[in-house]
Short mmCIF file of C-alpha atoms in Angstrom, two decimals:
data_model
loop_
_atom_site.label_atom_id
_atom_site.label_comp_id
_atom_site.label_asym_id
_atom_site.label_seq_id
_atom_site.Cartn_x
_atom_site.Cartn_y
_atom_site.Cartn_z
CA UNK A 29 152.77 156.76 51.72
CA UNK A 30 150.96 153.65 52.70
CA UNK A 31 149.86 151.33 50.58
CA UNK A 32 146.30 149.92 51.44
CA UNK A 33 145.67 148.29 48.03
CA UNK A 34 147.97 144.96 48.67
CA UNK A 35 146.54 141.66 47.80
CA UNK A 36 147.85 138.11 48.30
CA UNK A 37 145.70 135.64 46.88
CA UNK A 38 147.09 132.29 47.60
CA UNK A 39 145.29 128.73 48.40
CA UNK A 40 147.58 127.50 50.93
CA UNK A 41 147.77 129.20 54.26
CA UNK A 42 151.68 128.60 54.96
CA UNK A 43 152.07 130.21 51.10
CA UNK A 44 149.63 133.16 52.26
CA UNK A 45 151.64 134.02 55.41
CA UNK A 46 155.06 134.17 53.66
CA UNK A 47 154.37 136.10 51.24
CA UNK A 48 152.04 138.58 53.49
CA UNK A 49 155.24 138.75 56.15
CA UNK A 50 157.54 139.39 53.58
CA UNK A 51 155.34 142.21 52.28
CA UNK A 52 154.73 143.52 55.56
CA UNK A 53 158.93 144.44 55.99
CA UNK A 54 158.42 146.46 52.98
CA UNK A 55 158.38 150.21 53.24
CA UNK A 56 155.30 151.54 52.96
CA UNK A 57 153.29 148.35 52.88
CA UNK A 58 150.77 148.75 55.42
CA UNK A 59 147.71 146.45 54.80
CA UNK A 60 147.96 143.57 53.10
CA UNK A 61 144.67 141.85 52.17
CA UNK A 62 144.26 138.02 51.98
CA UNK A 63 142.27 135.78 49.60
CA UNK A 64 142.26 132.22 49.95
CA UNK A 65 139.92 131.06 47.27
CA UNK A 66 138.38 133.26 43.97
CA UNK A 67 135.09 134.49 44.68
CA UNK A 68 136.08 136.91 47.05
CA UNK A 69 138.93 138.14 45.51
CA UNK A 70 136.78 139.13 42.61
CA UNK A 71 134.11 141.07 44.61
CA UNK A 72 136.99 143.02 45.95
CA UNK A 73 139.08 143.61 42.72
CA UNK A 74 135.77 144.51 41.08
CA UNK A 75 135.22 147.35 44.05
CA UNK A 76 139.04 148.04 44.94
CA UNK A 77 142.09 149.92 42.99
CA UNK A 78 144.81 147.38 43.82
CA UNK A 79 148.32 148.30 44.15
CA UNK A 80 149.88 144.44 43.79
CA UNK A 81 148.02 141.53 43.41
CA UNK A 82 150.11 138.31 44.43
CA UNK A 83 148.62 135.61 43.07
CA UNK A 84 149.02 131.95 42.70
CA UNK A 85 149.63 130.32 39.70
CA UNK A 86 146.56 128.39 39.93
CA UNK A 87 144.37 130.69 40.92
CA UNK A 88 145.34 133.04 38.39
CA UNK A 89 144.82 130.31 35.59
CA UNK A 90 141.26 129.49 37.07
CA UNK A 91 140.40 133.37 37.13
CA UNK A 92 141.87 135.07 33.77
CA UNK A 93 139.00 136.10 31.98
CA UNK A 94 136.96 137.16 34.48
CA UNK A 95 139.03 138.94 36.82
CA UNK A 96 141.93 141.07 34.46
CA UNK A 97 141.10 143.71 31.94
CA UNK A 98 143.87 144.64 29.79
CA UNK A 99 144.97 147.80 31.04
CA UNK A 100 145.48 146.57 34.90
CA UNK A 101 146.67 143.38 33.62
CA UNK A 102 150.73 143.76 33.20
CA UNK A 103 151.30 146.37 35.75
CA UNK A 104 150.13 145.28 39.04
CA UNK A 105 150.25 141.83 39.44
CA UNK A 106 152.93 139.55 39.93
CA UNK A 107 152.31 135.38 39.79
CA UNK A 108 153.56 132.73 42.39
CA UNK A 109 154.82 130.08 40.43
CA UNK A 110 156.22 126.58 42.21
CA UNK A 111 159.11 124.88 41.28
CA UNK A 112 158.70 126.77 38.06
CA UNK A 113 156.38 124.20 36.61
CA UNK A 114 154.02 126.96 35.58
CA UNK A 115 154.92 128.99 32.21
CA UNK A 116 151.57 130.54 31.15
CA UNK A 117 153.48 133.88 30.48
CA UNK A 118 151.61 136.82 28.97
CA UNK A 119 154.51 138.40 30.11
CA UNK A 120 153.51 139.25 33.56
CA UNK A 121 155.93 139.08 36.12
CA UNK A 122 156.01 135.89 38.16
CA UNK A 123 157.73 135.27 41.87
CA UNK A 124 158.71 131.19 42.43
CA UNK A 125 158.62 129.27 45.43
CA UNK A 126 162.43 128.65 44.46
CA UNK A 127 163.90 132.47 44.33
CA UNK A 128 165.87 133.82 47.25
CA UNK A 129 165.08 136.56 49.59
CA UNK A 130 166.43 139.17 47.35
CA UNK A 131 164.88 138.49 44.26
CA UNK A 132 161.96 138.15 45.86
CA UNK A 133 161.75 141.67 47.30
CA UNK A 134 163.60 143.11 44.63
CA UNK A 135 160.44 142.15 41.86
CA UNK A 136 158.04 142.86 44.31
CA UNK A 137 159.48 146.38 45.25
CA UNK A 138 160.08 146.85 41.37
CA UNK A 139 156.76 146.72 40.62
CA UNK A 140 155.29 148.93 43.85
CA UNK A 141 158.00 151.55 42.59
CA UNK A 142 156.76 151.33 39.05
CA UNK A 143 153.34 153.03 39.46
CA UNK A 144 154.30 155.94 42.25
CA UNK A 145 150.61 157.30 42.68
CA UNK A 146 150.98 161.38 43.78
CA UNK A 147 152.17 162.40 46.64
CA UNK A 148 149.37 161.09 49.50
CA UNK A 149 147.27 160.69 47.12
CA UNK A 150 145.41 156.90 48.07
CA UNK A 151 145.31 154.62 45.30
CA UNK A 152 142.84 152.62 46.64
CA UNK A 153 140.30 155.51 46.01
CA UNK A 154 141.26 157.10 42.92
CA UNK A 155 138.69 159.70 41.69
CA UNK A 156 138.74 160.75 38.13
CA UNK A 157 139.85 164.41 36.81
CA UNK A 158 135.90 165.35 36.36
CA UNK A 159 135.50 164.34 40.28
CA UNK A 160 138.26 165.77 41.68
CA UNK A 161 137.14 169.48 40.40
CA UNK A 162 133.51 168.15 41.48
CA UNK A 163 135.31 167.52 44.90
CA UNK A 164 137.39 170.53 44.60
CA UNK A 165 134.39 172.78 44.15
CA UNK A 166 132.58 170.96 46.91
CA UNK A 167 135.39 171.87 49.23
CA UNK A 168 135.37 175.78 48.37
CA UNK A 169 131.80 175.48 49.32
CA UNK A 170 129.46 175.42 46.12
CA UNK A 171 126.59 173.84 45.95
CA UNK A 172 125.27 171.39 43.38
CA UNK A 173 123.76 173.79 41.22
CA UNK A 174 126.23 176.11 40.95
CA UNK A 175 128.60 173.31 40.03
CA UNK A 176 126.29 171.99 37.35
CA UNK A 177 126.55 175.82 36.29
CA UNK A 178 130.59 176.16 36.20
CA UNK A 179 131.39 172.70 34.54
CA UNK A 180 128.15 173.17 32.42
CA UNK A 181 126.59 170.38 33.31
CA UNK A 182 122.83 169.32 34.71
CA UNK A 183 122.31 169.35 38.22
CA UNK A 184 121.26 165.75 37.77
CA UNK A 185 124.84 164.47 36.45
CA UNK A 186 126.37 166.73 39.37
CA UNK A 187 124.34 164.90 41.54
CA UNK A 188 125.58 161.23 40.17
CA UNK A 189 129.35 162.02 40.42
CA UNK A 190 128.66 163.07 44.22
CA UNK A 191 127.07 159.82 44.42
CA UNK A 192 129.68 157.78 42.69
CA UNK A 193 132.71 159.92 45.00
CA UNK A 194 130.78 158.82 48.39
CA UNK A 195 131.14 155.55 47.13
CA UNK A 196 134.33 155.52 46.11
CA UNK A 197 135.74 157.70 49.39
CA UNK A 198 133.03 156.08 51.76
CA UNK A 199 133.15 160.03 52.12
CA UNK A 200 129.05 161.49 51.60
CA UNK A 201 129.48 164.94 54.21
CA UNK A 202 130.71 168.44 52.61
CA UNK A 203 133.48 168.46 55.14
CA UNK A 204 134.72 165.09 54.80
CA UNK A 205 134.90 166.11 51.56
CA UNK A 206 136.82 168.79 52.47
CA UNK A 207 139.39 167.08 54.58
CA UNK A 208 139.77 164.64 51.86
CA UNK A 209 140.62 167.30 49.45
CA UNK A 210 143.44 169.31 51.53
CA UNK A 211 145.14 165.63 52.53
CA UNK A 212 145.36 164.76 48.79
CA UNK A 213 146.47 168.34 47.91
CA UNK A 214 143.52 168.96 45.53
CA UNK A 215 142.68 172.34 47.60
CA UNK A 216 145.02 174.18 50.41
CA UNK A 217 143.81 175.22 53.79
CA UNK A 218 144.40 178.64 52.67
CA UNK A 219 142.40 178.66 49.81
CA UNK A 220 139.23 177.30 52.48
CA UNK A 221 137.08 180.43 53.38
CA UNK A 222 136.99 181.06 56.82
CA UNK A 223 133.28 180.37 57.19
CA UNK A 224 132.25 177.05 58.93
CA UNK A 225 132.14 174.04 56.49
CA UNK B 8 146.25 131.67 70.67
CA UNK B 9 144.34 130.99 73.42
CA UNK B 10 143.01 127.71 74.23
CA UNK B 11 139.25 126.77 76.20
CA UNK B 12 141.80 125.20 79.13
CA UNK B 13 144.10 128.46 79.23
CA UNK B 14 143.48 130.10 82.47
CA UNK B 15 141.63 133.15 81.01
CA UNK B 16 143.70 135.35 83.64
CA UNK B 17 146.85 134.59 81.85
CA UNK B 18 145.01 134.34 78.53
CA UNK B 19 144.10 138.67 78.82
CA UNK B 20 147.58 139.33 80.38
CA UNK B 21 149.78 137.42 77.42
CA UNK B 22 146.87 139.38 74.67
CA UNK B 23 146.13 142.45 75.83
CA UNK B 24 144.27 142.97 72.45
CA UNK B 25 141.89 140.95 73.90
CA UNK B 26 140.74 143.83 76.25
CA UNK B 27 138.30 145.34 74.04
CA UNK B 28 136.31 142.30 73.96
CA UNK B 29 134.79 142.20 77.37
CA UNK B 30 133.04 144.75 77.07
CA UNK B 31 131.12 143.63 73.78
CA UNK B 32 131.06 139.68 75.69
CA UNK B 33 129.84 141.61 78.86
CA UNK B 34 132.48 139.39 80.29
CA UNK B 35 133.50 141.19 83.88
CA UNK B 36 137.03 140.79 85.06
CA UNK B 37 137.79 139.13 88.55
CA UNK B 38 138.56 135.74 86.58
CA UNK B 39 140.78 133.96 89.48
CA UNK B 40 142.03 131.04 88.56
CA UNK B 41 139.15 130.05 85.97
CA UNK B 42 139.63 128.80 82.33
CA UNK B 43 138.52 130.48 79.04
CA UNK B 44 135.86 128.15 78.98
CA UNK B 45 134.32 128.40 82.99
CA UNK B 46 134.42 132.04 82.49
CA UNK B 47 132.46 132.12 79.22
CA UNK B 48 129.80 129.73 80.77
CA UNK B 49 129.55 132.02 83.98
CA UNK B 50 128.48 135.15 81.61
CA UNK B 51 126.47 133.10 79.23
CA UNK B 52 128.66 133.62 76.26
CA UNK B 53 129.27 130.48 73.71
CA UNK B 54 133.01 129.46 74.15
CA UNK B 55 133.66 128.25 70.96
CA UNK B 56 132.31 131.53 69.91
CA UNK B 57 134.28 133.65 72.09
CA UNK B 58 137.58 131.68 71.24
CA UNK B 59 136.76 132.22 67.63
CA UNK B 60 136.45 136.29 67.67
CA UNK B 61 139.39 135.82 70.41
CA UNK B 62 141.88 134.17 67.81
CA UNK B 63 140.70 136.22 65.12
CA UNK B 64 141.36 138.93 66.84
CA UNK B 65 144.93 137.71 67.63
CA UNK B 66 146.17 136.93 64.44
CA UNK B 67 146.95 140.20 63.01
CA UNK B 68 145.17 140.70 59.51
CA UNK B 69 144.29 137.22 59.20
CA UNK B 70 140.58 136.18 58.31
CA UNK B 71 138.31 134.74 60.71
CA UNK B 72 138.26 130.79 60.00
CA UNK B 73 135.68 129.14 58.13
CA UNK B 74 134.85 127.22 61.52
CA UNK B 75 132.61 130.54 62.04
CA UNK B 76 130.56 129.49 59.73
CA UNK B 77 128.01 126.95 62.05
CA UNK B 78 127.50 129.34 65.12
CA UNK B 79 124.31 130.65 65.40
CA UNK B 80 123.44 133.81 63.76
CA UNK B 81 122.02 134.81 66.96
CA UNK B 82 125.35 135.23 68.96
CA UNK B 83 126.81 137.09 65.78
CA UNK B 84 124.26 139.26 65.96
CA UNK B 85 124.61 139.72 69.76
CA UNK B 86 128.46 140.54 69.07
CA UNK B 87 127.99 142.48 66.24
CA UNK B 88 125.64 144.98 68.71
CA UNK B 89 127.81 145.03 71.54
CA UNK B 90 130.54 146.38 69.11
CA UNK B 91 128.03 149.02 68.10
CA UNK B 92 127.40 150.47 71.74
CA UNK B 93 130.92 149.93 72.60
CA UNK B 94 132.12 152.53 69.59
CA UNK B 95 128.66 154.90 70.09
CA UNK B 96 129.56 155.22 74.10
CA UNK B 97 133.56 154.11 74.51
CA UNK B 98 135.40 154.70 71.52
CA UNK B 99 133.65 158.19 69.71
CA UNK B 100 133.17 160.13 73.14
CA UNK B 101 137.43 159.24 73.72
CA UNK B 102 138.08 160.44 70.33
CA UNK B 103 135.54 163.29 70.53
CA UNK B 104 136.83 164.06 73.76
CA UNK B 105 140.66 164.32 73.06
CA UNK B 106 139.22 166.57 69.15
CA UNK B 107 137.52 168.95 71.94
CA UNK B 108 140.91 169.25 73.72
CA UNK B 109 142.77 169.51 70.37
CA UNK B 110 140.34 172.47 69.09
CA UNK B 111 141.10 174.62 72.25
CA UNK B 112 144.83 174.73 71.06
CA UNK B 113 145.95 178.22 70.96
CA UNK B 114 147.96 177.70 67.19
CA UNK B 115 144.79 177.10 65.72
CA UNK B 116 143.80 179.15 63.22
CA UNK B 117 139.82 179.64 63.17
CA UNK B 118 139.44 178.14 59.93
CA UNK B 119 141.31 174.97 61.29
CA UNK B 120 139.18 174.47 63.73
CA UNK B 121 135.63 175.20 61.92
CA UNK B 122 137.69 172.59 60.00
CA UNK B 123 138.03 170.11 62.48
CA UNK B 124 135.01 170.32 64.50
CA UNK B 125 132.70 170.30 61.29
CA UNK B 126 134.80 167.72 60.03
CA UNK B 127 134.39 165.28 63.56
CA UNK B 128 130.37 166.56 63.66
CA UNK B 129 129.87 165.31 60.29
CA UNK B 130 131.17 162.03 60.55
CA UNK B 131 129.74 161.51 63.96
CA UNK B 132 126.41 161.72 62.40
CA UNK B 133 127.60 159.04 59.61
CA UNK B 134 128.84 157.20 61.88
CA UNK B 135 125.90 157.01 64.08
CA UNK B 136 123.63 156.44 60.52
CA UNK B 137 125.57 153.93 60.03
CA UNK B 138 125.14 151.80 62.73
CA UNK B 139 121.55 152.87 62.80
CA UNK B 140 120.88 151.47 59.66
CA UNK B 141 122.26 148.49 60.55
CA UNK B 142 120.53 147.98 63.90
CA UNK B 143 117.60 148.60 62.09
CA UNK B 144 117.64 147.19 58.86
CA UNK B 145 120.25 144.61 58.52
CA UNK B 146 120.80 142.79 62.46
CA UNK B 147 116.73 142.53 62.48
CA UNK B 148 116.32 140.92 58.80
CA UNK B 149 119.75 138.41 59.45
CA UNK B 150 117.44 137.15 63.03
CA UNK B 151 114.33 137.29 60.57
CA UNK B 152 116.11 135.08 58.21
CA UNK B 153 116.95 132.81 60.75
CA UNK B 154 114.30 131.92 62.39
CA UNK B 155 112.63 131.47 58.81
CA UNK B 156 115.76 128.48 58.04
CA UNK B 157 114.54 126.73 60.88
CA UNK B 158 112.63 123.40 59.86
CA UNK B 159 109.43 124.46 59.55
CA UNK B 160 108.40 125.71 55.81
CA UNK B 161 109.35 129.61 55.55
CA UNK B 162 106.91 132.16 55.63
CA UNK B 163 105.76 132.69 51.50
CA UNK B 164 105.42 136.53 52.44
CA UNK B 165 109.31 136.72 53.70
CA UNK B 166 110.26 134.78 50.83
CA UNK B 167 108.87 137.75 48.40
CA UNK B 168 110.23 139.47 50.53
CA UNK B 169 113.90 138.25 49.38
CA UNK B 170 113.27 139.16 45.93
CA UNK B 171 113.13 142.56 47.28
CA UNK B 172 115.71 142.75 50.17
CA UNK B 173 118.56 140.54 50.59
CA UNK B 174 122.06 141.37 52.08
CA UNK B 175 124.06 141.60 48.61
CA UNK B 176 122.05 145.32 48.60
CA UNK B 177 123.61 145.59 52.39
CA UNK B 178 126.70 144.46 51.20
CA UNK B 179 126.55 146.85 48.18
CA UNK B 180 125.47 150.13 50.68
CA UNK B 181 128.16 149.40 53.20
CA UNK B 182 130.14 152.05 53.56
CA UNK B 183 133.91 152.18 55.56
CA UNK B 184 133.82 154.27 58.40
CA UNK B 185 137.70 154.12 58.57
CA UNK B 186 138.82 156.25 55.63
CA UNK B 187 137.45 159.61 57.03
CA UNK B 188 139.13 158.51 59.87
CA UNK B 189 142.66 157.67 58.23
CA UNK B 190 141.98 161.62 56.51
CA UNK B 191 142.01 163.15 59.72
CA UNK B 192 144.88 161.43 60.85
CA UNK B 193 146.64 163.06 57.97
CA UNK B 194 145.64 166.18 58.05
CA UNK B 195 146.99 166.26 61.80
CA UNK B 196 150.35 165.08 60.74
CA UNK B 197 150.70 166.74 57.92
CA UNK B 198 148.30 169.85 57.50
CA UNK B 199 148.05 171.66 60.78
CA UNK B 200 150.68 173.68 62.33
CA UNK B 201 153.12 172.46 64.77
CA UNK B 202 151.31 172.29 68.45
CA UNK B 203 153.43 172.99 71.82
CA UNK B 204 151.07 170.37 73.26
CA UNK B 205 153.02 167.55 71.46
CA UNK B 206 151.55 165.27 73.80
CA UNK B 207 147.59 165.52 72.97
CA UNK B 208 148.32 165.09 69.02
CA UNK B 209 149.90 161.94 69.89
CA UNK B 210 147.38 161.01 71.53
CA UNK B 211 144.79 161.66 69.39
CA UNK B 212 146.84 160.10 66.54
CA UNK B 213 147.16 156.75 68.80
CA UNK B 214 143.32 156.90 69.47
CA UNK B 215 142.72 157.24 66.07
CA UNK B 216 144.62 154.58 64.54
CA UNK B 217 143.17 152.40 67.44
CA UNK B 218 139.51 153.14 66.39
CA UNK B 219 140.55 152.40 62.53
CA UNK B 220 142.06 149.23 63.52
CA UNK B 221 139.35 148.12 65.02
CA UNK B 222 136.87 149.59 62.55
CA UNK B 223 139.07 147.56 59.80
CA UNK B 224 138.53 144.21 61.83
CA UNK B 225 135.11 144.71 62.24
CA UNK B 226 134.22 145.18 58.76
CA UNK B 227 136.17 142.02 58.15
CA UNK B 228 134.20 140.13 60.35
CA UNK B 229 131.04 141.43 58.46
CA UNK B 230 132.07 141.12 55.12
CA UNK B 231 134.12 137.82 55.12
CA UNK B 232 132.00 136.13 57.76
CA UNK B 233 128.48 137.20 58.40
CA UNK B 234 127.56 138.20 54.75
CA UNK B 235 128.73 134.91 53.48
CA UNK B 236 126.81 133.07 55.68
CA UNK B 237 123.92 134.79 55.46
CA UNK B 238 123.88 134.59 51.45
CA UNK B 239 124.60 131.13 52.42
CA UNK B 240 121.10 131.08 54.46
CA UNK B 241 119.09 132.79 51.83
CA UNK B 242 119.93 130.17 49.34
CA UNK B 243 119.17 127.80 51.55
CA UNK B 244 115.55 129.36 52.78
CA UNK B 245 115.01 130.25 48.57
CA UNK B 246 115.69 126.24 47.73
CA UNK B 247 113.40 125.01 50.62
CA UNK B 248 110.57 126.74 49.06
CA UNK B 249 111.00 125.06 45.74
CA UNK B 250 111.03 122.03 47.59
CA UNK B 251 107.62 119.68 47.89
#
């Protein structure tokens, strides 16, 4: 499973670089995103599931209210703290520029292992329950209406949730739809009818 | 890196992920023994420029410098257009062509390849939307806005205008063309039966993570650099207005 949803947000560029390279050993870790300064890390948070957020110390003090709801707050990010000088705690997990290699990896690993999504399913794009069947039903080749008509709802909410999936998938065509839903296992290529998408 | 001095001979042969861009620089090979920076002048391309998109391009997953920032919107533009007709008529005709080979496979089921072609049909024509829209829309309004920074006072009809149109809504529409991509990948590796012809799926998996690669840097380069700086522009034309 790759992970796409790997952020380092970090001021300093030699900071950035370790951390990104020691990331980048780790299995699965295949993109790793970098922020140097706020404002773009919270255009992309807003926009983006994340995975792990690394952050800095001081960024993360300059950013709390705005960027971390509850929920997300404890289970994805991990702080960069220096010379453990920083102890703002909220008990989030926190990396320093002081802890070995193993340690390091180990908290960093601990944390991608806590939250296993499904099996290929990509975080980064999570749809909801109500979307998936909407995406599921797309796939077996209904159309709009007759969706509205099994989930008994208007054709007009049908047509918002396709809206809000393209977004979310960057996916708008029936069979990208379609190839989205067999790779995340929400239909099997059997269950496809043999008519052209 | 590669440096304006660097014989640009040596530069291609040490990077050879610098291939791709001579075709957007319409830079033509045959270099001899000239620098980065005598072979940039020769095909009218800014070095500084070049050597920026160059070392951008080297450092893996890095983002373009701020240093960006203060070249024309003009040659970004250029760039960003040449990267359009090098994916309409180099990099979707070698993916389409190796899908076309892949379809003809004999372990196909029909389904999987009403599957596959719709699939690659479909997202040719988003593809090519995509880069419609932005030939049309987005490249034309960024030289628009331009020209309108330039000392003289901007135009009072463009600067409605803004109110209306501005690249945030760009930024907000801009869809990835790499995750349909990455799907299809998947669905080769993991979904279709096992092929005798070995050979062509690896190929078509190496294409394909090629063209999302470079897909992935490209929308980096439009979302960390040219956005910013053209927000950065529109502030500036919205503040000269207010100005005596």
């Amino acid at each position: 499973m790759n992970r796409t949803g790997i952020i380092v947000a970090a001021e300093s560029y030699l900071l950035r670089k370790g951390v990104v390279s020691i990331l980048n050993r780790m299995p699965g870790v295949s993109v790793v995103r970098e922020f140097e300064a706020l404002p773009a890390l919270e255009k992309f948070i807003q926009t983006r599931k994340r995975d792990l957020l690394v952050i800095t110390y001081t960024l993360f003090d300059q950013s709390f209210k705005q960027l971390f709801n509850e929920g997300d707050l404890q289970d994805r990010t991990i702080i960069l703290t220096h010379k453990r000088e920083w102890q703002g705690g909220s008990g989030i997990p926190t990396i320093d520029s002081d802890d070995g290699k193993g340690l390091i990896i180990n908290k960093m690993q601990a944390l991608l292992d806590a939250q296993v999504p499904g099996p290929d399913e990509d975080p980064l794009l999570t749809l909801s329950p109500r979307e998936k069947t909407i995406v599921r039903l797309v796939s077996l080749g209904y159309t709009n209406k007759q969706i509205a008509g099994e989930l008994f709802l208007s054709a007009h909410t049908v047509i918002t949730h396709r809206k809000n999936i393209g977004h979310k998938l960057g996916i708008k065509s029936v069979s990208g739809l379609t190839v989205y839903a067999i790779v995340n296992n929400i239909i099997t290529l059997e269950e496809l009818s043999s008519n052209p998408v | 890196m590669i440096s304006r001095e660097m014989a640009m001979c040596r530069a291609v042969l040490e990077n050879n992920r610098l291939l791709p861009l001579f075709a957007r620089f319409n830079i033509r090979l045959g270099f001899g023994e000239k620098s980065v920076e005598e072979v940039c002048w020769i095909n009218e391309v800014d070095p500084d420029f070049f050597m920026e998109i160059a070392n951008a391009y080297l450092e893996e997953d890095d983002i373009p410098r701020e240093d960006l920032a203060h070249f024309p919107l003009k040659s970004m533009v250029k760039y960003l257009r040449a990267t359009h007709t090098y994916y309409l008529e180099v990099a979707l005709p070698r993916v389409e062509l190796l899908i076309t080979q892949l379809l003809n496979q004999p372990e196909l089921s029909q389904k999987e390849v009403n599957l596959l072609s719709g699939f690659f049909d479909d997202y040719k024509k988003e593809f090519m939307q995509h880069i419609f829209q932005e030939e049309n829309e987005v490249l034309p309004y960024i030289l628009e806005l331009e020209k309108q920074s330039l000392p003289d006072q901007p135009d009072p009809e463009f600067i409605s205008s803004l109110k209306v149109y501005s690249i945030s809504k760009f930024e907000q529409e801009h869809d990835r063309l790499e995750y349909s991509l990455e799907n299809l990948s998947r669905l080769i590796i993991k979904y279709l039966p096992p092929l005798e012809n070995q050979e062509l799926c690896l190929k078509v998996l190496a294409e394909l993570s090629d063209l999302v690669k470079d897909l992935v840097d490209h929308a980096n380069m439009e979302d960390r650099v040219l956005i910013p700086r053209v927000s950065e522009l529109e502030q500036q034309v919205l503040s000269e207005k207010k100005g005596p």
